[in-house]
Every structure is written in structure tokens, then in C-alpha cells.
Coordinates of C-alpha atoms in Angstrom, one line a residue:
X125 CA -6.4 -15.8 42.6
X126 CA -9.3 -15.0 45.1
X127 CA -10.5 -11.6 46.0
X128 CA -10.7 -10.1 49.3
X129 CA -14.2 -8.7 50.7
X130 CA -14.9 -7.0 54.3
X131 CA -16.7 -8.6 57.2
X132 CA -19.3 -5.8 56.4
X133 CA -19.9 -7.1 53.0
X134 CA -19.5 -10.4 54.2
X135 CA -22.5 -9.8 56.6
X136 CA -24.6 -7.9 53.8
X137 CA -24.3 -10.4 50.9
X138 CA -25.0 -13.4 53.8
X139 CA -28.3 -11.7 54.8
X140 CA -29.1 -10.8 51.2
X141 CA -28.9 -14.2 50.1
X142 CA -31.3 -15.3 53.2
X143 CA -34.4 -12.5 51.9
X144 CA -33.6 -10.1 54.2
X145 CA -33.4 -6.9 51.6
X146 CA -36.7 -7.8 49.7
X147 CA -39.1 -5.1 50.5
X148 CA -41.8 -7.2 53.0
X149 CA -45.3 -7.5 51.9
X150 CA -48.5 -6.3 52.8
X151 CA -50.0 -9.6 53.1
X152 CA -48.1 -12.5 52.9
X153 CA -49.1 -15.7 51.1
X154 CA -48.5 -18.9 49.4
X155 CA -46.6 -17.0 46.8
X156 CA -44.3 -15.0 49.9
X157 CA -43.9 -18.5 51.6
X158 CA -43.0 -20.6 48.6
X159 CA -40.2 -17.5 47.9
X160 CA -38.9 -17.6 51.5
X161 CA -39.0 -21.3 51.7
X162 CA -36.8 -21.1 48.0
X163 CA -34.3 -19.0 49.8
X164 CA -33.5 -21.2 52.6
X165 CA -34.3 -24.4 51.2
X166 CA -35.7 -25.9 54.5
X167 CA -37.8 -24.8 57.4
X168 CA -36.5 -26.7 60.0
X169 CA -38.7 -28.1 62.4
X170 CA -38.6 -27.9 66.6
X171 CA -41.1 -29.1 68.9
X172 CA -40.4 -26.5 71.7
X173 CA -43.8 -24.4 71.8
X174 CA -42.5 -21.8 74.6
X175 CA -42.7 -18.9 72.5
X176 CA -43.7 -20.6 69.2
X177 CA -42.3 -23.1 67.0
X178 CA -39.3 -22.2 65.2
X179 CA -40.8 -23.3 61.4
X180 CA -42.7 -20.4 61.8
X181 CA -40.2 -17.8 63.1
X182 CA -38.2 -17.9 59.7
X183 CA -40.9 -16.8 57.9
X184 CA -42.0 -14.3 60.2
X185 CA -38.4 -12.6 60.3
X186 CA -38.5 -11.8 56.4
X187 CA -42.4 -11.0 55.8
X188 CA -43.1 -9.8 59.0
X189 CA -46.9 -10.8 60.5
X190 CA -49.1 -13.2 58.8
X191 CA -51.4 -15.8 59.1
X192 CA -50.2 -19.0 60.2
X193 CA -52.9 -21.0 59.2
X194 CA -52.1 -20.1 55.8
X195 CA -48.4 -21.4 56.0
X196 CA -50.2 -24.1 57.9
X197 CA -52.2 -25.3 54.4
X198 CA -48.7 -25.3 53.0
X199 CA -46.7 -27.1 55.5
X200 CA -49.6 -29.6 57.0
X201 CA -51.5 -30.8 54.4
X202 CA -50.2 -30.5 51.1
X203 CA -47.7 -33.2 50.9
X204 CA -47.8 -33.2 47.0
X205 CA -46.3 -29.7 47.3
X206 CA -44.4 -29.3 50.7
X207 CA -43.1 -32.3 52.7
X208 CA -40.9 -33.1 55.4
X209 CA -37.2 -35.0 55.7
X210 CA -34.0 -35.1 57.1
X211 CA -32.4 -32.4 54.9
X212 CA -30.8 -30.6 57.7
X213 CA -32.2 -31.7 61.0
X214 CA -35.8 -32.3 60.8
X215 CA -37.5 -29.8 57.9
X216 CA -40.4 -29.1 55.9
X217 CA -38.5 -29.5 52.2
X218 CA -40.4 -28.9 48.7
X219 CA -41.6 -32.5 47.6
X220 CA -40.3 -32.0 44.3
X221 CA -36.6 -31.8 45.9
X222 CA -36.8 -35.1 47.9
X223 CA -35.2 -37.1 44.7
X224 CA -31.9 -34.9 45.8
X225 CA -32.0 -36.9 48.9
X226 CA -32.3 -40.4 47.5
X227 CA -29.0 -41.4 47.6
X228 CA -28.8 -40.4 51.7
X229 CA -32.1 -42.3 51.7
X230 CA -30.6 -45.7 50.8
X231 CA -26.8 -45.2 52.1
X232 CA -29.2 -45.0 55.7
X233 CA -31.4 -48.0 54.9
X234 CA -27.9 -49.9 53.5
X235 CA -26.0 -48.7 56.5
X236 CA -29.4 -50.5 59.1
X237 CA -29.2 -53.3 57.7
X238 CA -26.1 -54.1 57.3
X239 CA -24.6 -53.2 61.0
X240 CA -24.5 -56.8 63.2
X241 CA -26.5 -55.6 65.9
X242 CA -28.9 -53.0 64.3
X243 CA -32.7 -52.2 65.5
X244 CA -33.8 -52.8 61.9
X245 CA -32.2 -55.8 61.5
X246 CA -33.5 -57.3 64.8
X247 CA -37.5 -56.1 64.3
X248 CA -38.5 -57.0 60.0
X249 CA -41.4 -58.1 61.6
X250 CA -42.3 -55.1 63.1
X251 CA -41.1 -53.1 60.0
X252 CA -43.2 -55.5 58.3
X253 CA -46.5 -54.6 60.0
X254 CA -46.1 -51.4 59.9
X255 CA -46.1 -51.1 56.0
X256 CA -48.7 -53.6 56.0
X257 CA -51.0 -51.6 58.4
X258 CA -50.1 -48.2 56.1
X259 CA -50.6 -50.1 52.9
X260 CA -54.5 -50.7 54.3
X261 CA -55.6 -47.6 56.1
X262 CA -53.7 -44.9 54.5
X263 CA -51.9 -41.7 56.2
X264 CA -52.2 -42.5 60.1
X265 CA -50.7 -41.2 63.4
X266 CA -48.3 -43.1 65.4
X267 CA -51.3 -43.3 68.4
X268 CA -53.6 -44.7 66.1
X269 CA -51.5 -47.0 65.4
X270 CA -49.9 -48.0 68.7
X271 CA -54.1 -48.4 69.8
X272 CA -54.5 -51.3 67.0
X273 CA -51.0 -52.4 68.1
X274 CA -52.5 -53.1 72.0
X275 CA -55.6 -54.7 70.0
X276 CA -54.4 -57.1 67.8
X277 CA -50.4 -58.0 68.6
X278 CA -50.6 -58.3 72.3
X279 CA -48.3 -56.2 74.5
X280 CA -44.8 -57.3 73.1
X281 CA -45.0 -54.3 71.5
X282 CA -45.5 -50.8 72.6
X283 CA -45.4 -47.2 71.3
X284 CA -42.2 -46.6 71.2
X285 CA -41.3 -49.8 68.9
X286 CA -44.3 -48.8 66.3
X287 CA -42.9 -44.6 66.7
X288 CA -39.6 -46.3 66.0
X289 CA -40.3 -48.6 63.2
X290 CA -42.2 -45.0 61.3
X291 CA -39.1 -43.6 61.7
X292 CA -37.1 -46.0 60.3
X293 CA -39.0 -46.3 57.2
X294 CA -39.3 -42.4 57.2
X295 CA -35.4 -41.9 57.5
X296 CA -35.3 -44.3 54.3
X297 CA -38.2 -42.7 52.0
X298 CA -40.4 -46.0 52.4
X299 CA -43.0 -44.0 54.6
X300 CA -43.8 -40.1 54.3
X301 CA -45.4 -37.4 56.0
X302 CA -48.8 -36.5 54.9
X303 CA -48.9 -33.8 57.3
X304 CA -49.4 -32.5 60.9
X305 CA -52.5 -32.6 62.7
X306 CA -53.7 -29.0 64.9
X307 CA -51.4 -30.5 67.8
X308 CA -48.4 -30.9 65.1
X309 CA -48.4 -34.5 65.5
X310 CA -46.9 -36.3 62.5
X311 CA -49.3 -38.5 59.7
X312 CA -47.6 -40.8 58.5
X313 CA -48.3 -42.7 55.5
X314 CA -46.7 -44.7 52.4
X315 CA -44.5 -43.0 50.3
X316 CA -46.3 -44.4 47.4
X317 CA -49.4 -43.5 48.5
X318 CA -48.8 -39.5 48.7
X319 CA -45.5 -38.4 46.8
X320 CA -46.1 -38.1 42.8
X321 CA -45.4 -40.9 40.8
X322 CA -42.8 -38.1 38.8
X323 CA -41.0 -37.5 42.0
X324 CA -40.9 -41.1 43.2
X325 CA -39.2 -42.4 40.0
X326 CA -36.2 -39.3 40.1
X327 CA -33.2 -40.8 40.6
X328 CA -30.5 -38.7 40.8
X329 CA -26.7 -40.1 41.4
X330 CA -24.9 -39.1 44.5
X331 CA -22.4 -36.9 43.0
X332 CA -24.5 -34.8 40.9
X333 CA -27.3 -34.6 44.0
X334 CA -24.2 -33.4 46.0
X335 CA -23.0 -30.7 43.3
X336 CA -26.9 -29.9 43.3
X337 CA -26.9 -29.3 46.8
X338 CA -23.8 -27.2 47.6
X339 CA -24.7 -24.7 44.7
X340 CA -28.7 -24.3 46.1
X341 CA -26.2 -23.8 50.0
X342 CA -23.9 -21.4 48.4
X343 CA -26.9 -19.4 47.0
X344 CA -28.6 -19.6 49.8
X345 CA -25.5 -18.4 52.7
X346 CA -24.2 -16.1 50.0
X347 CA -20.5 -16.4 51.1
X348 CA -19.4 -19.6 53.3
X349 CA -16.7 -21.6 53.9
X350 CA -16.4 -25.3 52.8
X351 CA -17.8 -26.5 56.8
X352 CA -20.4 -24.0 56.1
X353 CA -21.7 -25.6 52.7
X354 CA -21.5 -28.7 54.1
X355 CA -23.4 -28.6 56.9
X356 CA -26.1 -26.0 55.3
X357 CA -27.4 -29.6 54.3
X358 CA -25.4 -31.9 56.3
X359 CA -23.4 -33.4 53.4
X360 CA -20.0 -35.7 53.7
X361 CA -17.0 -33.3 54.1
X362 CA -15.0 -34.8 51.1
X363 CA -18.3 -35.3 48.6
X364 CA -18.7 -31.2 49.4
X365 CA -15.3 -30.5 48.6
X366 CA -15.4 -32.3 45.3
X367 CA -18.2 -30.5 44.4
X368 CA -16.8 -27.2 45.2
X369 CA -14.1 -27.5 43.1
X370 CA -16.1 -28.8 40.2
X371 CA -18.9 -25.7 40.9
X372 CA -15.4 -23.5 40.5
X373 CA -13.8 -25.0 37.7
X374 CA -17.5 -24.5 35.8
X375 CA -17.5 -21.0 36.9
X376 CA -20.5 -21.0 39.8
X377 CA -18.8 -20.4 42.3
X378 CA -15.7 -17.8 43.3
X379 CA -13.4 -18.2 45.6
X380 CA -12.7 -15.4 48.0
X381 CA -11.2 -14.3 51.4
X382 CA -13.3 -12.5 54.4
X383 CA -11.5 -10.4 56.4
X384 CA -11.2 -12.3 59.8
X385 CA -11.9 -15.8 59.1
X386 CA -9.4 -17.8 60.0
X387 CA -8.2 -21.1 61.7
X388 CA -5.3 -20.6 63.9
X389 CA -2.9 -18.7 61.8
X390 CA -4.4 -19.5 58.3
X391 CA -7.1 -17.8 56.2
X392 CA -10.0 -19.5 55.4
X393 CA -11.3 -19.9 52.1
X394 CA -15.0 -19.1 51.0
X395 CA -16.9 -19.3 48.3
X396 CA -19.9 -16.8 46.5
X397 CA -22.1 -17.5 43.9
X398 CA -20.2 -16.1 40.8
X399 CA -21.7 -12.9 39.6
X400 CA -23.2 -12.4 42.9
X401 CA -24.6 -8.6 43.2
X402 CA -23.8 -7.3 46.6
X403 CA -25.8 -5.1 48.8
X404 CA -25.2 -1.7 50.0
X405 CA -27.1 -1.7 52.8
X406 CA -29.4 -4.2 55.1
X407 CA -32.2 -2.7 57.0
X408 CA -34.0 -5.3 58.9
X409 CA -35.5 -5.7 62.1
X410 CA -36.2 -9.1 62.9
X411 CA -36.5 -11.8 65.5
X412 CA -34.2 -15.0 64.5
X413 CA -34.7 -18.6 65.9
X414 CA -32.6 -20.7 67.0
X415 CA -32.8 -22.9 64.0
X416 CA -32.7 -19.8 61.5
X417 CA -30.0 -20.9 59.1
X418 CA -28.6 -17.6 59.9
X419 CA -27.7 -18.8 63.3
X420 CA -27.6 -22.1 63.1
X421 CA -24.3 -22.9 62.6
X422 CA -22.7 -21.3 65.6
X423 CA -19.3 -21.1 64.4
X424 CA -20.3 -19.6 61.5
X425 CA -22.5 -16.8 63.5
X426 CA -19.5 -15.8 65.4
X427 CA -17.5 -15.5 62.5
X428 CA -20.2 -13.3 60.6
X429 CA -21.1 -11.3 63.2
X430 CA -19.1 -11.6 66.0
X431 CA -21.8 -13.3 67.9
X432 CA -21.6 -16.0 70.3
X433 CA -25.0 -18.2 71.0
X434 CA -25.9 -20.9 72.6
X435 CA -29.1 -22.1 73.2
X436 CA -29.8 -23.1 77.0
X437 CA -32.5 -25.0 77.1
X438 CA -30.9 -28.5 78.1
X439 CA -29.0 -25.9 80.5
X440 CA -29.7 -26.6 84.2
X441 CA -31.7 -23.4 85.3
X442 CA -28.7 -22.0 87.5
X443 CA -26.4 -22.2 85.1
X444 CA -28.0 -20.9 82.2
X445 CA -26.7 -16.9 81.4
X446 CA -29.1 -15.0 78.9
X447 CA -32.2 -17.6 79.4
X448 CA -34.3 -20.5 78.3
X449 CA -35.4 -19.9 74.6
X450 CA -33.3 -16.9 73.8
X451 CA -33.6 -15.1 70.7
X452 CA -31.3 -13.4 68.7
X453 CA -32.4 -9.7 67.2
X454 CA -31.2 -8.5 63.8
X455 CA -31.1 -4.7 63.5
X456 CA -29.7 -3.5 60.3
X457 CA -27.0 -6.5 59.5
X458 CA -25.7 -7.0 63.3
X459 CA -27.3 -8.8 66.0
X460 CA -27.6 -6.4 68.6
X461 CA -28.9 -8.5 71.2
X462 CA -31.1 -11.3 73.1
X463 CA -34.4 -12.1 74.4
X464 CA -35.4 -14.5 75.8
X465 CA -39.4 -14.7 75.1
X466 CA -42.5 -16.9 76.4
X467 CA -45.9 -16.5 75.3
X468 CA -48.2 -17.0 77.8
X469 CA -51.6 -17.7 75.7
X470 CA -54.0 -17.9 78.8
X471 CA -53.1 -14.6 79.7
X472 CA -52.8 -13.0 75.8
X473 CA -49.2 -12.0 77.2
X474 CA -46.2 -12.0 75.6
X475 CA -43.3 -12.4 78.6
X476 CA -39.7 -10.6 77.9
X477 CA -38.3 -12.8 80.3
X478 CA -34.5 -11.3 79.7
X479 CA -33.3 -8.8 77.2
X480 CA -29.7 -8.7 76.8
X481 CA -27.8 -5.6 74.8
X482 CA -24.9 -6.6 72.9
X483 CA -21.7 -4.6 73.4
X484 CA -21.3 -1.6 70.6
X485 CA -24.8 -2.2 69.5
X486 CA -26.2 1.1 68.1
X487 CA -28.2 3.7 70.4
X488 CA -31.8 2.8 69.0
X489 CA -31.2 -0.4 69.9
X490 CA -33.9 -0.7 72.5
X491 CA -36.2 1.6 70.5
X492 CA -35.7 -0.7 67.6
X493 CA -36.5 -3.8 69.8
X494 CA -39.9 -2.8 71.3
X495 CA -41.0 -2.3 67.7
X496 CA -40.2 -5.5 67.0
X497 CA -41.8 -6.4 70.1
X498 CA -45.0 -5.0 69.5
X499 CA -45.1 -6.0 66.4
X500 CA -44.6 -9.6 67.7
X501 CA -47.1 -9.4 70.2
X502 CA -49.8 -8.5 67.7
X503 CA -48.8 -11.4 65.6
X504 CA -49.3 -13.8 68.7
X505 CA -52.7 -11.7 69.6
X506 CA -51.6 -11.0 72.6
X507 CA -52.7 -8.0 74.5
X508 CA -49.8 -6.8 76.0
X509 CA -46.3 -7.0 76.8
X510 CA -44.8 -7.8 80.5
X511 CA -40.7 -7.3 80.2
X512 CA -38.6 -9.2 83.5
X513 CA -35.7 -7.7 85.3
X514 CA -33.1 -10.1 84.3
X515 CA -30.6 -8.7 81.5
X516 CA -28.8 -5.3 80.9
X517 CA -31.2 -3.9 78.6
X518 CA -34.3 -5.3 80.7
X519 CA -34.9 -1.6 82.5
X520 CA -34.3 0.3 79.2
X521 CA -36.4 -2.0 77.3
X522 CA -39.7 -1.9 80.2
X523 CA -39.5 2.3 80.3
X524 CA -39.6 2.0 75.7
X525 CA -42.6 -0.1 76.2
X526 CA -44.1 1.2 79.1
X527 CA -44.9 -2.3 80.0
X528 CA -45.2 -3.7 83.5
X529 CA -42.9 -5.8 85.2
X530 CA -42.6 -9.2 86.4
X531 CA -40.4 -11.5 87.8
X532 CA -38.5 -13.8 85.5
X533 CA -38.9 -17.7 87.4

């Protein structure tokens, strides 16, 4: 029989889980990064740069400000420690976990070959040269080698062929990443070459990796439903519900019932971590990606808090309602509102080019916000911040920070 818990609690234990009620640090670290990249699991990675990347934002929303050329040791150059796969969409993943991926690994290099009119299947060669031209000058960007490509193979073959063929081999554990260079272009080189020989010669079987991986998203979203687990790590619906049940029959996980979550007329079922201490309280303040796992399953952020985001940046301009690269705020466990933020580094400005007050968010909301705002600022060294006139709490928001104004494009 499962127990019944609040959407209060619900929201509490969910942000507990994700590091949100550890007391933040003075200055943060390797040892504060390898502990927040332990609670999520995965960094996941996202090339848009218009307020900064999202790998970083994470991090920054649970230790508040630090120096990212310190994650940037972690994440770019030690690929014996912290590399990069397909764990969720693209993510920065502890090397020592990639063996929990093997069995995706080669279902996806099983699943190339095999299809009748498959890119792999149509360019060995090309896969071929690739490895060849790895196996002889070690961790390389795709330029490089698209330059040798225009050298020594003529032009029936261009970047996007020798991008393609790196990716291939990536997406089957063939080729790795060694790290990113200062412009956060990809090296890629061998797997051989740069993951340990103990990490390379894991293999773990598909059911037990799957088991593996449900309990690591159950500790990490603290209460979720089935969809929720599965897509924390983007596993097969019916593997994830096998494992479930087997995580419950050993007495991991508990089922329960949140108050709210349904589907149509029926309850949903969740599951905690058995034993799981629950929080009384969540105090944050925090700036969330769009690719914070506390947001980015949609459906689950609505059903949590009672939020509903979209990210509009493949949204024509005149259609778009909050903004381009809008950010949710956490305030104690709610997500009060939205802003959508650019840094403009020429200028050492930090652009509020909406803000956007949720309805029944608390009174300091706005006060709360241009703390964080500040504080966010001084992280990007920027020297001030210019707040636009789009958004409900845009007026409320310029007067907190006595800012000046500008007009959102």
C-alpha cells in the first residue's frame, strides 16, 4: 500500500535531492563540483552562449559564484576523470560511469549498421579514415581534420562528412572526447587512447546498467513518476519499469502518491528512495537553465510546481511571450518567475531583457530577484545591470535595482 505526501513535500524532497538545502560554500572547488555533478549525474551541455552556457548555470544555482576556469580543468581537459556522452542529451558524465552506457553504445552501432539505407553503412571508408587518422595523431578537432581531409582526399569529402563520421564513432564509444578547446570546440580522439584501460574493459549487462541507472534517477529527482525516471537518462519505457519493480521488491525504492498528479482521472504512481529524509524547508535563490534537470522535463515542472515553460528560442520573434533565453527563478521551493537575460561582454552588461512575475508568487519576489541579479552580474564581471520594459515585473524589478533602462529588440 503506498503512502500519500503533499505537493509541498513533493517540491521539498525534489529540490533536496538536486543540492539545493546544502549550505553553499565559500569557495567552490573540485571537491563542490565533483558533489554537484554526483547529485545530478550529468551536466548537460548547450551551445547557445547568449547569456552563458547552460553546463555552467547548474553549478552556479547550488554553489552560487565561482570560477569557471576551475570547472573548466574538470570538464575540458581531464577526460580520465570527467567526460562527455549521450546520457541525456549531450552531457559532461564521470568517466568511470561510461561502462553503464555500453549496452546503448552498441544497441546504436547494431541498430547503423544493420538499417538498409544507413549513413554508416554507406561511408566504412570514411569511418575507416577517420580512426586511421586518430590512431596516428592523437586527440584532434574536427577542423583539423576536415583541413588534411581538403589535402590529401580531394574534395569528395567535406566537413560535414568527417563532423559526421566523429560522431558516429562518438555515439558508439569508438571515439571520445578529450576535451573542449577555449572556444568549446570538441577534441576528439580514440577511445583507447584516453579512457582507462579499467573503464574500457567494464562491461555491465543491459538489465543491471538499467536497474543502475533508475536508482542513481530516483536519488537524484527524489520523488518521480515511472516517465520521469525514464527519461532522467533517456532509458526504454518497459526496461525502466522492470527495473522499478525489481528496485521495489528489494526495498530501494517506495511507492507513493503526490497529491495532484494525475492522468485524466487516474493517480499516478511515484516512487522515493526508501528511507528518504524529507526536508522541512528549502531556502534557495537561484537562477535555473533550461537544461537544469529541475526543469527539464516540462511535464514534470508543471506538475511539481505548477509551472509551465517553454523555451522560445526556435520561436519566431513575434510570437515568442516571455523571451529568447528565459530563465526560470527558484525562490524558496517555487519558481516565482522568468527572465529572460543576455550578457553583453563588450559592454560588461548584464541585459534583463524581460522579467516576468508568476501569479501568487510571494511579495519579496522582486527583492529576492535583484539579489540574485547582482549577484549574477558579479559572477559574469559585469559592471552593471540594464533591466528592459517588456514583462510585468520589468518596472518593479528596474526601481529594486536602480538600474537604467533600455529597450528590449
Amino acid at each position: 500500500m503506498s503512502q500519500t505526501i503533499s505537493q509541498d513535500a513533493a517540491r521539498r524532497i525534489a529540490l533536496a535531492a538536486q543540492g539545493f538545502t546544502r549550505p553553499r560554500p565559500a569557495r567552490p572547488g573540485l571537491r563542490q563540483f565533483s558533489r554537484v555533478l554526483d547529485s545530478l549525474g550529468v551536466l548537460q551541455i548547450d551551445s547557445v552562449n547568449v547569456f552563458e552556457r547552460s553546463h555552467y548555470l547548474p553549478v552556479f544555482a547550488r554553489l552560487g559564484a565561482y570560477d569557471k576556469s576551475a570547472l573548466d580543468a574538470l570538464t575540458h581537459s581531464r577526460p580520465e576523470r570527467v567526460t562527455e556522452w549521450w546520457a541525456h542529451e549531450a552531457t559532461f558524465v564521470r568517466t568511470e560511469d561510461l561502462p553503464l552506457w555500453g549496452w546503448k553504445m552498441r544497441a546504436l552501432r547494431e541498430r547503423d549498421l544493420a538499417e538498409r539505407d544507413s549513413w554508416a553503412k554507406a561511408h566504412t571508408a570514411e569511418l575507416d579514415w577517420v580512426r586511421g587518422e586518430l590512431a596516428a595523431r592523437g586527440p584532434s578537432l574536427a577542423r583539423e581534420m576536415e583541413t588534411d581531409v581538403g589535402r590529401s582526399r580531394g574534395t569528395w569529402w567535406d566537413w560535414s562528412t568527417v563532423k559526421r563520421a566523429l560522431e558516429t564513432l562518438f555515439r558508439w564509444g569508438e571515439v571520445a572526447i578529450a576535451g573542449r578547446t577555449s572556444t568549446f570546440e570538441r577534441r576528439y580522439a580514440l577511445a583507447d587512447h584516453i579512457i582507462p584501460s579499467h573503464v574500457r574493459a567494464t562491461e555491465i549487462p543491459r538489465e543491471d546498467a538499467v536497474r543502475e541507472l533508475v536508482r542513481r534517477a530516483a536519488v537524484a529527482t527524489g520523488v518521480a513518476t515511472a516517465s520521469d525516471l525514464a527519461d532522467y537518462y533517456r532509458l526504454p519505457v518497459n526496461a525502466t519499469a522492470q527495473a522499478i519493480r525489481e528496485l521495489q521488491d528489494a526495498g530501494v525504492l517506495t511507492r507513493v502518491h503526490v497529491d495532484g498528479w494525475r492522468a485524466g482521472d487516474r493517480q499516478l504512481d511515484a516512487w522515493m528512495p526508501a528511507g528518504l529524509v524529507r526536508p522541512r524547508a528549502v531556502t534557495a535563490d537561484a537562477l535555473l537553465s533550461p537544461f537544469d534537470p529541475v526543469v527539464w522535463s516540462r511535464q514534470r515542472a508543471e506538475r511539481l510546481f505548477g509551472f509551465r515553460y517553454r523555451i522560445e528560442i526556435y520561436t519566431p520573434r513575434h510570437k515568442r511571450v516571455h523571451g529568447y533565453y528565459v530563465l526560470p527563478v527558484l525562490i524558496g521551493d517555487r519558481l516565482v518567475a522568468r527572465v529572460d537575460l543576455k550578457s553583453d561582454r563588450q559592454a560588461h552588461v548584464l541585459r534583463v531583457q524581460s522579467a516576468w512575475r508568476e501569479s501568487g508568487a510571494p511579495p519579496d519576489t522582486v527583492e529576492r530577484l535583484s539579489q540574485v541579479l547582482r549577484a549574477t552580474a558579479q559572477w559574469q564581471e559585469h559592471d552593471s545591470i540594464s533591466v528592459g520594459s517588456r514583462g510585468n515585473a520589468a518596472d518593479t524589478l528596474a526601481q529594486s535595482l536602480v538600474a537604467p533602462r533600455h529597450e528590449s529588440p
